[in-house]
Amino acid sequence: MKPAQFVSALLLLGGAVCAQQPAGDVHVLRVQGGIYMVVGGGGNIAVQAGKDGILLVDTGLTELAPKVLAAVRTISDGPVRYILNTHVHADHTGGNEYFVKQGGALNGVPGEPRVIAHLAVQERMAGPPVGNDAPMPRSLWPNDTYSTPFKDFFFNNEPVFVYHAPAAHTDGDSIVLFRRSDVVSTGDIFTPGRYPFIDLQRGGSVQGLIAGLNKILELAVPARYQEGGTYIIPGHGRLCDEADVVEFRDMVTIIRDRVQDSIKKGMTLEQVKSARPSFDYDTQYSGSADAFVESIYKSLKR
Amino acid sequence: MAKLRIPILAAALVARAFAQVDFSGEWSPLYHEDAPERLPGPELGDYTELPINAAARMRADSWDADRISVVEQYQCRPHGSDYSMRGLGNLRVWREIDQTTQKLIAFHTHMLAWDSERVIYMDGRPHPPDYAAHTWQGFSTGAWDGNMLTITTTHLKENYIRRNGVPRSEQAIVTEHWTRHGDYLTVTTVIEDPVFLTEPLVRSDNWFVDPGQHIGIFGCEYAAELPRPEGTVPHHLPGTNPFLKEFAGWYGLPYEATRGGAETLYPEYRSKLGEYKPPEKCERYCTCTTLFNCNLR
């Protein structure tokens, strides 16, 4: 193990220690407890490191996996024991195979890491590809799935809870809570600064997305005056806490309400888009506002 | 000669150290600028003097004050450090000095409102990377410009530039200029927000030295006080906010002048409005003796 001594602490922001890393554009940010956030490898990756080894929440893009591993090695040289996939998309699962292959070779520890995801993730990977997407190779599939509302286990001296968020960003989303460290990893249910992608073709829905965001708020407890306390690692973007999730949840809820009101008035999709129900958020959130509004409309019309 | 040199050298060192102004002490706010907005609080629909864009205007039009009470997470939400200077701003400032080098590491501030504490780093450290967490106070660094302290703040959480729903984004960069004139302190704040402002918003606030000031505990505890479905977010759908024109009516202002925007900040805008006709009877703040004893009607 080589934890904090290899992470050069630059400054503190609400308990988060920033570190410059040698791995190109992939960076490590210490969050709190035993949790770190790796950014720049595709989707954000949560790393839990301790005496039992390493747990990764998501593995980033395939081509960036070696850089992600180099970043993880600045935290710990322990074996990767667990990989949790928050959903099916390649920017969160692309490194699965690479890290599984690393598993047995690390410190002579035998066996592959367990790759855990909701059953719907495996079904999506094993099923026919969506649109023009290439099929997901079997080497990226999870090797351990759950199909209950949540799953829990104990690793590195803390309880780890994995909650299924049905029909949210996709139909196989998981929210991960590290209970002792007090950190939540959300996957793409929460993407501060960018509009959420509701993947209707893979079972996502706006109501499920809002329910997922409310679940994150239920898990998060702020410290004094609504700051810090539980830290939130989003699917993309900066480290957050409850207040940031509230802003995002409010944005999705308000735009949902506006689109719902337009539907009640009998407006067509094109008329709703022309009315620009996300106008007051378009300067703040990146991504296609039209695509976001369309996904809400179609989701509500189902 | 040797004996003379030592005190001269010591005096020079002391003089250099104190060429930088010390803001330490207890400061009490003066509310003569923008008083009704700052203490009783702004009127709904009052966007005057704000160089906001159309997105900010729509966001403020949609804002429902019920959100503060219905949504628990808003009940104890503090001002951002840019706005806290305008609120219940009893202020304490103290210095953090490196014992070995006697160099100034940081100024610390404590404000009455929400017991907010802030650090203004003076040791040249960089701002955090963009993936670091944002806070209500943000991350502040200071530099001297003669006797004026210029502070740059980034990493703020999303908040407001007026507490009637006019937003300030988490992308804003805030520059403050602190100037001490004897027992008075002037802070000029410049907010640059690419999300909601079309040009910088410049405001100033003042304090006076008040050595006997005692800042009490603010305290706040959130609680569900109203039955509501989970995930309720009060807001007004576009075009349905019934309160937006009240402010213009009470003060006899053309509605469009209350909508804000850079054009409305400048004197030339008056010529567009024609002659001002005050309302026939006073509607707001008609019997004020002080800001704490001020009847709305």
Coordinates of C-alpha atoms in Angstrom, one line a residue:
Chain A
M1 CA 0.0 0.0 0.0
K2 CA 1.2 3.5 -0.7
P3 CA -1.7 5.8 0.0
A4 CA -1.4 9.4 0.9
Q5 CA 2.4 9.8 0.6
F6 CA 2.2 9.5 -3.1
V7 CA -0.7 12.0 -3.3
S8 CA 0.9 15.4 -3.0
A9 CA -1.6 17.4 -1.1
L10 CA -2.0 20.8 -2.7
L11 CA -4.9 22.3 -0.9
L12 CA -8.1 21.6 1.0
L13 CA -11.6 22.3 -0.1
G14 CA -14.2 21.0 2.2
G15 CA -12.1 18.0 3.0
A16 CA -11.0 17.2 -0.6
V17 CA -7.3 17.0 -1.2
C18 CA -6.2 17.7 -4.7
A19 CA -3.2 16.0 -6.3
Q20 CA -1.2 16.5 -9.4
Q21 CA -0.7 13.2 -11.2
P22 CA 1.8 12.0 -13.7
A23 CA -0.7 10.1 -15.8
G24 CA -1.4 12.6 -18.6
D25 CA -4.9 14.1 -18.3
V26 CA -6.0 11.6 -15.7
H27 CA -6.1 13.1 -12.2
V28 CA -6.7 11.9 -8.7
L29 CA -8.7 13.8 -6.1
R30 CA -8.8 12.5 -2.6
V31 CA -12.4 12.8 -1.4
Q32 CA -12.6 11.6 2.2
G33 CA -12.2 8.4 4.2
G34 CA -10.8 5.8 2.0
I35 CA -12.4 7.2 -1.2
Y36 CA -10.7 8.9 -4.2
M37 CA -12.1 10.3 -7.4
V38 CA -10.2 9.6 -10.7
V39 CA -11.2 12.1 -13.5
G40 CA -10.2 12.2 -17.1
G41 CA -10.5 8.5 -17.9
G42 CA -13.9 8.7 -19.5
G43 CA -16.7 8.8 -16.8
N44 CA -15.5 9.6 -13.3
I45 CA -14.2 6.6 -11.3
A46 CA -14.5 6.2 -7.6
V47 CA -11.7 4.3 -5.9
Q48 CA -11.9 2.8 -2.5
A49 CA -8.5 1.7 -1.3
G50 CA -7.5 -0.1 2.0
K51 CA -6.1 -3.2 3.6
D52 CA -8.3 -5.5 1.6
G53 CA -7.4 -4.1 -1.7
I54 CA -9.0 -1.8 -4.2
L55 CA -12.6 -1.4 -5.3
L56 CA -13.4 0.6 -8.4
V57 CA -16.8 2.1 -9.3
D58 CA -16.6 2.1 -13.1
T59 CA -13.5 1.7 -15.2
G60 CA -13.6 4.4 -17.8
L61 CA -12.9 4.1 -21.5
T62 CA -11.0 1.1 -22.9
E63 CA -8.2 3.1 -24.5
L64 CA -7.6 5.1 -21.3
A65 CA -7.5 2.1 -18.9
P66 CA -3.7 2.0 -18.6
K67 CA -3.6 5.7 -17.6
V68 CA -6.4 5.1 -15.1
L69 CA -4.4 2.2 -13.7
A70 CA -1.3 4.5 -13.4
A71 CA -3.5 7.0 -11.5
V72 CA -4.9 4.3 -9.2
R73 CA -1.4 3.1 -8.5
T74 CA -0.6 6.5 -7.0
I75 CA -3.2 5.7 -4.4
S76 CA -2.5 2.0 -3.7
D77 CA -0.5 -0.9 -5.2
G78 CA -3.0 -3.4 -3.7
P79 CA -5.0 -5.8 -5.9
V80 CA -8.2 -4.8 -7.6
R81 CA -10.9 -7.0 -5.8
Y82 CA -14.1 -5.4 -6.9
I83 CA -15.4 -3.4 -9.9
L84 CA -18.9 -2.0 -9.7
N85 CA -20.5 -0.8 -12.9
T86 CA -23.0 2.0 -12.5
H87 CA -24.5 1.4 -15.9
V88 CA -23.8 -0.1 -19.3
H89 CA -22.2 2.7 -21.3
A90 CA -18.7 2.3 -22.7
D91 CA -17.2 5.3 -20.9
H92 CA -18.0 3.6 -17.6
T93 CA -17.4 -0.1 -18.5
G94 CA -14.7 0.1 -21.2
G95 CA -11.8 -0.7 -18.8
N96 CA -13.5 -3.8 -17.3
E97 CA -11.5 -6.3 -19.3
Y98 CA -8.2 -4.5 -18.7
F99 CA -8.7 -4.4 -14.9
V100 CA -10.0 -7.9 -14.8
K101 CA -6.7 -9.0 -16.5
Q102 CA -4.7 -7.0 -14.0
G103 CA -6.4 -8.7 -11.1
G104 CA -4.6 -12.0 -10.9
A105 CA -1.2 -10.5 -11.6
L106 CA -1.2 -8.0 -8.7
N107 CA 1.0 -9.0 -5.8
G108 CA 0.5 -12.6 -6.7
V109 CA -3.2 -12.5 -5.6
P110 CA -5.0 -15.2 -7.4
G111 CA -8.4 -14.8 -9.1
E112 CA -10.2 -12.2 -11.1
P113 CA -11.9 -9.2 -9.5
R114 CA -15.7 -9.5 -9.2
V115 CA -17.4 -7.2 -11.7
I116 CA -20.8 -6.3 -10.2
A117 CA -23.6 -4.6 -11.9
H118 CA -27.4 -4.8 -12.0
L119 CA -28.7 -7.6 -14.1
A120 CA -30.1 -5.2 -16.7
V121 CA -26.5 -4.1 -17.5
Q122 CA -25.6 -7.7 -18.4
E123 CA -28.8 -8.1 -20.4
R124 CA -28.0 -4.9 -22.3
M125 CA -24.5 -6.0 -23.0
A126 CA -25.5 -9.5 -24.1
G127 CA -28.5 -8.3 -26.1
P128 CA -28.7 -6.9 -29.6
P129 CA -26.8 -3.6 -30.0
V130 CA -28.8 -0.4 -30.0
G131 CA -28.7 1.7 -33.2
N132 CA -25.3 1.8 -34.8
D133 CA -23.5 0.7 -31.6
A134 CA -21.1 -2.2 -31.9
P135 CA -21.9 -5.2 -29.7
M136 CA -20.3 -5.2 -26.3
P137 CA -17.6 -7.9 -26.2
R138 CA -18.2 -10.6 -23.6
S139 CA -14.9 -9.6 -21.9
L140 CA -16.6 -6.4 -20.7
W141 CA -19.6 -8.1 -19.2
P142 CA -20.1 -8.2 -15.4
N143 CA -19.3 -11.5 -13.8
D144 CA -21.7 -11.0 -10.9
T145 CA -25.1 -9.4 -11.1
Y146 CA -27.9 -8.4 -8.7
S147 CA -31.6 -8.0 -9.4
T148 CA -32.9 -6.9 -6.1
P149 CA -33.6 -3.3 -5.1
F150 CA -30.1 -3.1 -3.4
K151 CA -27.1 -5.2 -2.5
D152 CA -24.6 -4.7 0.3
F153 CA -21.2 -6.1 1.3
F154 CA -18.3 -5.2 3.6
F155 CA -14.9 -4.3 2.2
N156 CA -12.0 -2.3 3.5
N157 CA -13.7 -2.0 6.9
E158 CA -16.8 -0.3 5.6
P159 CA -20.2 -1.3 4.4
V160 CA -20.8 -0.8 0.7
F161 CA -24.4 -0.4 -0.5
V162 CA -25.4 -0.7 -4.2
Y163 CA -28.9 0.6 -4.9
H164 CA -30.7 0.0 -8.2
A165 CA -32.2 3.1 -9.7
P166 CA -34.9 1.7 -12.1
A167 CA -35.4 3.3 -15.5
A168 CA -33.3 6.4 -14.8
H169 CA -30.4 7.2 -17.1
T170 CA -30.8 3.6 -18.3
D171 CA -32.6 0.6 -16.9
G172 CA -29.5 -0.7 -15.1
D173 CA -28.3 2.2 -13.1
S174 CA -26.7 1.7 -9.7
I175 CA -25.9 4.3 -7.0
V176 CA -23.1 3.3 -4.6
L177 CA -22.9 4.4 -1.0
F178 CA -19.7 4.0 1.0
R179 CA -21.2 4.3 4.4
R180 CA -18.2 4.8 6.7
S181 CA -16.4 7.1 4.3
D182 CA -19.7 8.9 3.7
V183 CA -19.3 9.2 -0.1
V184 CA -21.9 8.4 -2.8
S185 CA -21.0 7.5 -6.4
T186 CA -23.9 8.2 -8.8
G187 CA -23.0 7.2 -12.3
D188 CA -24.7 9.3 -15.0
I189 CA -27.9 9.9 -13.0
F190 CA -26.1 13.1 -11.9
T191 CA -23.8 15.1 -14.2
P192 CA -23.4 18.6 -12.9
G193 CA -22.9 21.2 -15.6
R194 CA -24.3 19.1 -18.4
Y195 CA -27.8 18.1 -19.3
P196 CA -28.5 14.5 -18.4
F197 CA -28.7 12.0 -21.2
I198 CA -31.9 9.9 -20.8
D199 CA -31.2 6.8 -22.8
L200 CA -34.7 5.9 -23.8
Q201 CA -33.4 3.1 -26.0
R202 CA -31.8 1.4 -23.0
G203 CA -34.8 1.8 -20.7
G204 CA -34.2 5.3 -19.2
S205 CA -37.0 7.7 -18.3
V206 CA -37.3 11.2 -16.8
Q207 CA -39.4 10.0 -13.9
G208 CA -36.8 7.4 -13.0
L209 CA -34.0 9.9 -13.3
I210 CA -35.8 12.3 -10.9
A211 CA -36.5 9.3 -8.6
G212 CA -32.8 8.5 -8.7
L213 CA -31.8 12.0 -7.9
N214 CA -34.2 12.0 -5.0
K215 CA -32.6 8.8 -3.8
I216 CA -29.2 10.4 -3.8
L217 CA -30.6 13.3 -1.8
E218 CA -32.1 10.7 0.7
L219 CA -28.6 9.2 1.1
A220 CA -26.7 12.5 1.5
V221 CA -26.6 14.3 4.8
P222 CA -25.0 17.8 4.7
A223 CA -22.7 19.0 7.4
R224 CA -23.2 22.5 8.9
Y225 CA -25.1 24.9 6.8
Q226 CA -25.7 22.6 3.9
E227 CA -22.1 22.0 2.9
G228 CA -19.9 19.0 2.9
G229 CA -20.9 16.0 5.0
T230 CA -21.7 13.4 2.4
Y231 CA -19.6 13.9 -0.8
I232 CA -21.0 13.0 -4.2
I233 CA -19.0 11.7 -7.0
P234 CA -21.0 12.3 -10.2
G235 CA -20.8 10.4 -13.5
H236 CA -19.0 13.3 -15.0
G237 CA -17.9 16.7 -13.7
R238 CA -16.6 18.0 -10.4
L239 CA -16.8 16.6 -6.9
C240 CA -20.1 17.7 -5.3
D241 CA -22.2 17.6 -2.2
E242 CA -25.9 17.5 -1.5
A243 CA -26.5 21.2 -2.4
D244 CA -25.2 20.6 -6.0
V245 CA -27.5 17.6 -6.4
V246 CA -30.4 19.8 -5.3
E247 CA -29.7 22.3 -8.0
F248 CA -29.5 19.6 -10.6
R249 CA -32.7 17.8 -9.3
D250 CA -34.5 21.1 -9.4
M251 CA -33.4 21.8 -12.9
V252 CA -34.6 18.4 -14.2
T253 CA -37.9 18.6 -12.2
I254 CA -38.7 22.2 -13.3
I255 CA -38.1 21.4 -17.0
R256 CA -40.0 18.1 -16.7
D257 CA -43.0 20.1 -15.2
R258 CA -42.9 22.6 -18.1
V259 CA -42.9 19.9 -20.7
Q260 CA -45.6 18.1 -18.8
D261 CA -47.7 21.3 -18.8
S262 CA -47.1 21.7 -22.6
I263 CA -48.3 18.1 -23.2
K264 CA -51.4 18.8 -21.2
K265 CA -52.1 21.7 -23.5
G266 CA -51.9 19.4 -26.5
M267 CA -48.6 20.7 -27.9
T268 CA -46.6 18.6 -30.3
L269 CA -42.9 17.8 -29.8
E270 CA -41.9 20.4 -32.3
Q271 CA -44.1 23.0 -30.6
V272 CA -42.6 22.1 -27.2
K273 CA -39.0 22.4 -28.6
S274 CA -39.9 25.8 -30.1
A275 CA -41.2 27.0 -26.8
R276 CA -37.7 26.3 -25.3
P277 CA -38.7 25.1 -21.9
S278 CA -35.0 24.8 -20.9
F279 CA -34.1 28.3 -22.0
D280 CA -33.1 29.6 -18.6
Y281 CA -30.7 26.6 -18.1
D282 CA -29.2 26.6 -21.5
T283 CA -26.4 29.0 -20.6
Q284 CA -25.5 26.9 -17.6
Y285 CA -25.7 23.3 -18.8
S286 CA -23.8 21.9 -21.8
G287 CA -25.1 19.2 -24.1
S288 CA -28.1 19.4 -26.4
A289 CA -31.1 21.1 -24.9
D290 CA -33.2 19.9 -27.8
A291 CA -32.2 16.3 -27.2
F292 CA -32.9 16.7 -23.4
V293 CA -36.3 18.2 -24.0
E294 CA -37.1 15.6 -26.6
S295 CA -36.2 12.7 -24.2
I296 CA -38.4 14.2 -21.5
Y297 CA -41.3 14.6 -24.0
K298 CA -41.0 11.1 -25.3
S299 CA -40.6 9.7 -21.8
L300 CA -43.8 11.4 -20.6
K301 CA -45.7 10.4 -23.6
R302 CA -45.0 6.7 -23.1
Chain B
M1 CA 27.7 54.7 13.7
A2 CA 27.2 50.9 14.2
K3 CA 24.8 51.5 17.1
L4 CA 22.8 53.8 14.9
R5 CA 22.5 51.4 12.0
I6 CA 20.7 48.7 14.1
P7 CA 17.7 50.7 15.1
I8 CA 17.4 52.2 11.6
L9 CA 17.4 48.7 10.1
A10 CA 14.8 47.5 12.6
A11 CA 12.6 50.5 11.9
A12 CA 12.8 49.8 8.1
L13 CA 11.7 46.1 8.6
V14 CA 8.8 47.2 10.8
A15 CA 7.8 49.8 8.3
R16 CA 7.8 47.3 5.4
A17 CA 5.7 44.9 7.4
F18 CA 3.0 47.5 8.1
A19 CA 2.9 48.9 4.6
Q20 CA 0.3 46.3 4.1
V21 CA -3.0 47.2 5.7
D22 CA -4.4 45.1 8.6
F23 CA -8.1 44.6 8.4
S24 CA -8.2 42.7 11.7
G25 CA -11.0 43.6 14.1
E26 CA -14.8 43.8 14.6
W27 CA -16.6 45.6 11.8
S28 CA -20.3 46.7 11.9
P29 CA -22.1 47.1 8.6
L30 CA -23.5 50.4 7.2
Y31 CA -26.7 49.9 5.3
H32 CA -27.0 53.3 3.6
E33 CA -26.5 51.7 0.1
D34 CA -29.4 49.7 -1.3
A35 CA -30.9 49.5 2.1
P36 CA -34.4 48.1 1.4
E37 CA -32.9 45.3 -0.8
R38 CA -30.4 44.3 1.9
L39 CA -32.3 44.3 5.1
P40 CA -36.0 44.0 4.8
G41 CA -35.2 42.2 1.6
P42 CA -35.8 42.7 -2.1
E43 CA -39.2 42.8 -3.7
L44 CA -40.3 40.0 -6.0
G45 CA -39.8 41.0 -9.6
D46 CA -37.2 43.8 -8.8
Y47 CA -34.3 43.2 -11.2
T48 CA -33.3 46.8 -11.3
E49 CA -29.5 47.7 -11.5
L50 CA -28.6 44.1 -12.5
P51 CA -27.0 43.5 -15.9
I52 CA -28.7 40.1 -16.3
N53 CA -29.3 38.2 -19.5
A54 CA -32.6 36.7 -20.6
A55 CA -31.9 33.3 -19.0
A56 CA -31.4 34.9 -15.6
R57 CA -34.6 36.9 -16.0
M58 CA -36.6 33.7 -16.8
R59 CA -35.0 31.8 -14.0
A60 CA -36.0 34.6 -11.5
D61 CA -39.5 34.8 -13.0
S62 CA -39.9 31.1 -12.3
W63 CA -38.6 31.3 -8.7
D64 CA -41.1 30.6 -6.0
A65 CA -40.2 31.8 -2.5
D66 CA -42.0 28.6 -1.2
R67 CA -38.9 26.7 -2.2
I68 CA -37.1 28.1 0.9
S69 CA -39.6 26.6 3.2
V70 CA -40.8 23.5 1.4
V71 CA -37.5 22.2 0.2
E72 CA -35.5 21.2 3.4
Q73 CA -32.2 21.6 1.7
Y74 CA -32.8 25.3 1.2
Q75 CA -33.8 26.1 4.8
C76 CA -30.3 26.5 6.1
R77 CA -28.6 27.4 2.8
P78 CA -26.2 30.4 3.4
H79 CA -25.4 33.3 1.2
G80 CA -22.5 33.0 -1.1
S81 CA -19.4 35.0 0.0
D82 CA -20.2 37.6 -2.7
Y83 CA -23.7 38.2 -1.3
S84 CA -23.0 37.8 2.4
M85 CA -21.3 41.2 2.4
R86 CA -24.7 42.7 1.7
G87 CA -26.8 40.8 4.3
L88 CA -26.5 40.6 8.0
G89 CA -22.9 41.5 7.6
N90 CA -21.4 42.0 11.1
L91 CA -17.9 41.0 10.3
R92 CA -14.8 39.8 12.2
V93 CA -11.4 39.7 10.5
W94 CA -8.3 38.2 11.8
R95 CA -4.8 37.4 10.4
E96 CA -3.0 34.1 10.3
I97 CA 0.7 34.8 10.5
D98 CA 3.5 32.2 10.0
Q99 CA 5.3 32.2 13.3
T100 CA 8.7 31.5 11.8
T101 CA 8.8 33.9 8.9
Q102 CA 6.2 36.4 10.2
K103 CA 4.7 36.4 6.8
L104 CA 1.0 36.8 6.3
I105 CA -0.6 33.4 5.3
A106 CA -4.2 34.4 5.2
F107 CA -7.0 36.7 6.4
H108 CA -9.9 34.9 8.0
T109 CA -13.4 36.3 8.2
H110 CA -16.5 35.4 10.3
M111 CA -19.9 36.8 9.3
L112 CA -23.0 36.8 11.5
A113 CA -25.2 35.4 8.7
W114 CA -25.0 31.6 8.9
D115 CA -21.8 31.9 11.0
S116 CA -20.0 31.9 7.6
E117 CA -16.2 31.6 7.8
R118 CA -13.9 32.3 5.0
V119 CA -10.2 32.1 4.3
I120 CA -8.4 34.5 2.0
Y121 CA -5.1 33.0 1.2
M122 CA -2.2 35.5 0.9
D123 CA 0.7 33.1 0.4
G124 CA 0.5 32.7 -3.4
R125 CA -1.1 29.3 -3.5
P126 CA -2.9 28.3 -6.7
H127 CA -6.7 27.9 -7.0
P128 CA -7.9 24.3 -7.1
P129 CA -8.5 22.4 -10.3
D130 CA -11.9 22.6 -12.0
Y131 CA -12.9 19.1 -10.7
A132 CA -12.6 20.1 -7.1
A133 CA -15.6 20.8 -4.9
H134 CA -17.3 24.2 -4.8
T135 CA -18.3 25.8 -1.5
W136 CA -20.6 28.7 -0.4
Q137 CA -17.6 30.8 0.4
G138 CA -15.5 29.7 -2.6
F139 CA -11.8 29.7 -2.8
S140 CA -10.2 33.1 -2.3
T141 CA -6.7 34.4 -2.8
G142 CA -5.6 38.0 -2.1
A143 CA -2.9 40.3 -3.5
W144 CA -1.9 43.8 -2.6
D145 CA -2.4 46.7 -4.9
G146 CA -0.7 49.4 -2.9
N147 CA -2.8 49.6 0.3
M148 CA -5.8 48.0 -1.4
L149 CA -6.4 44.3 -1.0
T150 CA -7.7 42.7 -4.2
I151 CA -9.3 39.3 -3.7
T152 CA -10.2 36.7 -6.4
T153 CA -12.7 34.1 -5.6
T154 CA -13.6 31.0 -7.6
H155 CA -15.2 27.6 -6.9
L156 CA -18.4 29.2 -5.5
K157 CA -21.6 27.2 -5.3
E158 CA -24.6 28.3 -7.4
N159 CA -26.5 31.0 -5.4
Y160 CA -28.1 34.4 -6.0
I161 CA -27.1 38.0 -6.7
R162 CA -30.4 39.2 -5.3
R163 CA -32.4 37.0 -2.9
N164 CA -35.6 37.1 -4.9
G165 CA -34.5 34.4 -7.3
V166 CA -32.0 36.3 -9.5
P167 CA -29.3 33.6 -9.9
R168 CA -25.5 33.7 -9.8
S169 CA -23.9 30.6 -11.3
E170 CA -21.1 28.4 -10.0
Q171 CA -19.0 29.6 -12.9
A172 CA -18.8 33.1 -11.6
I173 CA -15.5 34.7 -10.7
V174 CA -15.7 37.4 -8.0
T175 CA -13.1 40.1 -7.5
E176 CA -13.2 42.3 -4.4
H177 CA -11.3 45.4 -3.6
W178 CA -10.9 46.0 0.2
T179 CA -9.9 49.6 1.1
R180 CA -9.5 50.8 4.7
H181 CA -10.0 54.5 5.5
G182 CA -9.1 54.7 9.1
D183 CA -12.1 53.3 11.0
Y184 CA -14.1 52.7 7.8
L185 CA -13.8 49.7 5.4
T186 CA -15.1 49.8 1.8
V187 CA -15.5 46.6 -0.2
T188 CA -16.1 46.9 -3.9
T189 CA -17.3 43.7 -5.4
V190 CA -17.2 42.8 -9.1
I191 CA -19.1 39.7 -10.2
E192 CA -18.3 38.3 -13.6
D193 CA -20.7 35.5 -14.5
P194 CA -20.7 34.1 -18.1
V195 CA -23.9 32.2 -17.4
F196 CA -26.2 35.0 -16.2
L197 CA -24.6 38.4 -16.7
T198 CA -23.9 40.3 -19.9
E199 CA -21.4 42.6 -18.2
P200 CA -19.7 42.7 -14.7
L201 CA -22.0 43.6 -11.8
V202 CA -20.2 46.1 -9.5
R203 CA -21.5 46.9 -6.0
S204 CA -20.0 48.4 -2.9
D205 CA -20.6 47.9 0.9
N206 CA -19.2 49.7 3.9
W207 CA -18.4 48.9 7.5
F208 CA -17.1 50.9 10.5
V209 CA -14.9 49.7 13.4
D210 CA -17.0 48.5 16.3
P211 CA -14.6 47.1 19.0
G212 CA -17.5 46.4 21.4
Q213 CA -19.4 44.3 18.8
H214 CA -20.4 40.8 19.9
I215 CA -21.4 38.5 17.1
G216 CA -23.8 35.9 18.4
I217 CA -24.6 32.4 17.2
F218 CA -26.7 32.4 14.1
G219 CA -27.8 28.7 14.2
C220 CA -30.1 26.9 11.9
E221 CA -31.6 23.4 11.8
Y222 CA -33.6 22.1 8.8
A223 CA -36.8 20.2 9.3
A224 CA -39.8 19.1 7.2
E225 CA -42.4 21.5 8.3
L226 CA -45.0 21.1 5.6
P227 CA -46.5 17.9 4.2
R228 CA -45.6 17.5 0.6
P229 CA -45.0 14.8 -1.9
E230 CA -41.3 13.7 -2.1
G231 CA -39.3 15.7 -4.6
T232 CA -41.6 18.7 -4.7
V233 CA -39.9 21.8 -6.2
P234 CA -42.1 24.9 -6.0
H235 CA -41.8 27.1 -9.1
H236 CA -43.9 29.2 -11.4
L237 CA -44.5 27.9 -14.9
P238 CA -43.6 30.4 -17.6
G239 CA -46.1 33.2 -17.8
T240 CA -47.9 32.3 -14.6
N241 CA -46.1 34.3 -11.9
P242 CA -48.7 36.7 -10.5
F243 CA -46.3 38.8 -8.5
L244 CA -43.9 40.1 -11.1
K245 CA -45.7 43.5 -11.7
E246 CA -46.3 44.4 -8.1
F247 CA -43.0 46.1 -7.6
A248 CA -43.5 48.3 -10.7
G249 CA -46.9 49.3 -9.5
W250 CA -45.9 50.1 -5.9
Y251 CA -43.1 52.5 -7.1
G252 CA -44.8 53.9 -10.2
L253 CA -42.1 52.4 -12.5
P254 CA -42.6 51.2 -16.0
Y255 CA -42.6 47.4 -15.9
E256 CA -39.8 47.1 -18.5
A257 CA -37.5 49.2 -16.3
T258 CA -37.8 46.7 -13.4
R259 CA -36.7 43.8 -15.7
G260 CA -33.0 44.5 -15.4
G261 CA -30.4 44.2 -18.1
A262 CA -27.3 46.2 -18.8
E263 CA -29.1 49.0 -20.6
T264 CA -31.1 49.9 -17.5
L265 CA -27.9 50.5 -15.5
Y266 CA -26.9 53.7 -17.3
P267 CA -28.3 57.2 -17.0
E268 CA -29.1 57.3 -20.7
Y269 CA -31.9 54.8 -20.1
R270 CA -33.9 57.5 -18.2
S271 CA -34.5 59.4 -21.4
K272 CA -36.3 56.3 -22.8
L273 CA -38.7 56.2 -19.9
G274 CA -40.0 59.8 -20.1
E275 CA -41.1 61.7 -17.0
Y276 CA -41.4 59.9 -13.8
K277 CA -44.8 60.0 -12.1
P278 CA -44.7 58.8 -8.5
P279 CA -47.8 56.8 -7.3
E280 CA -50.5 58.9 -5.8
K281 CA -50.0 57.3 -2.4
C282 CA -47.0 55.7 -0.8
E283 CA -47.3 51.9 -0.9
R284 CA -44.0 50.6 0.6
Y285 CA -41.8 51.6 3.5
C286 CA -43.9 54.6 4.3
T287 CA -43.3 54.8 8.0
C288 CA -39.7 53.8 8.5
T289 CA -37.8 55.1 11.5
T290 CA -34.9 52.6 11.1
L291 CA -34.4 49.5 8.9
F292 CA -35.4 47.4 11.8
N293 CA -38.5 49.3 12.5
C294 CA -40.0 49.7 9.1
N295 CA -43.6 49.0 8.1
L296 CA -44.1 47.6 4.6
R297 CA -47.4 49.4 4.2

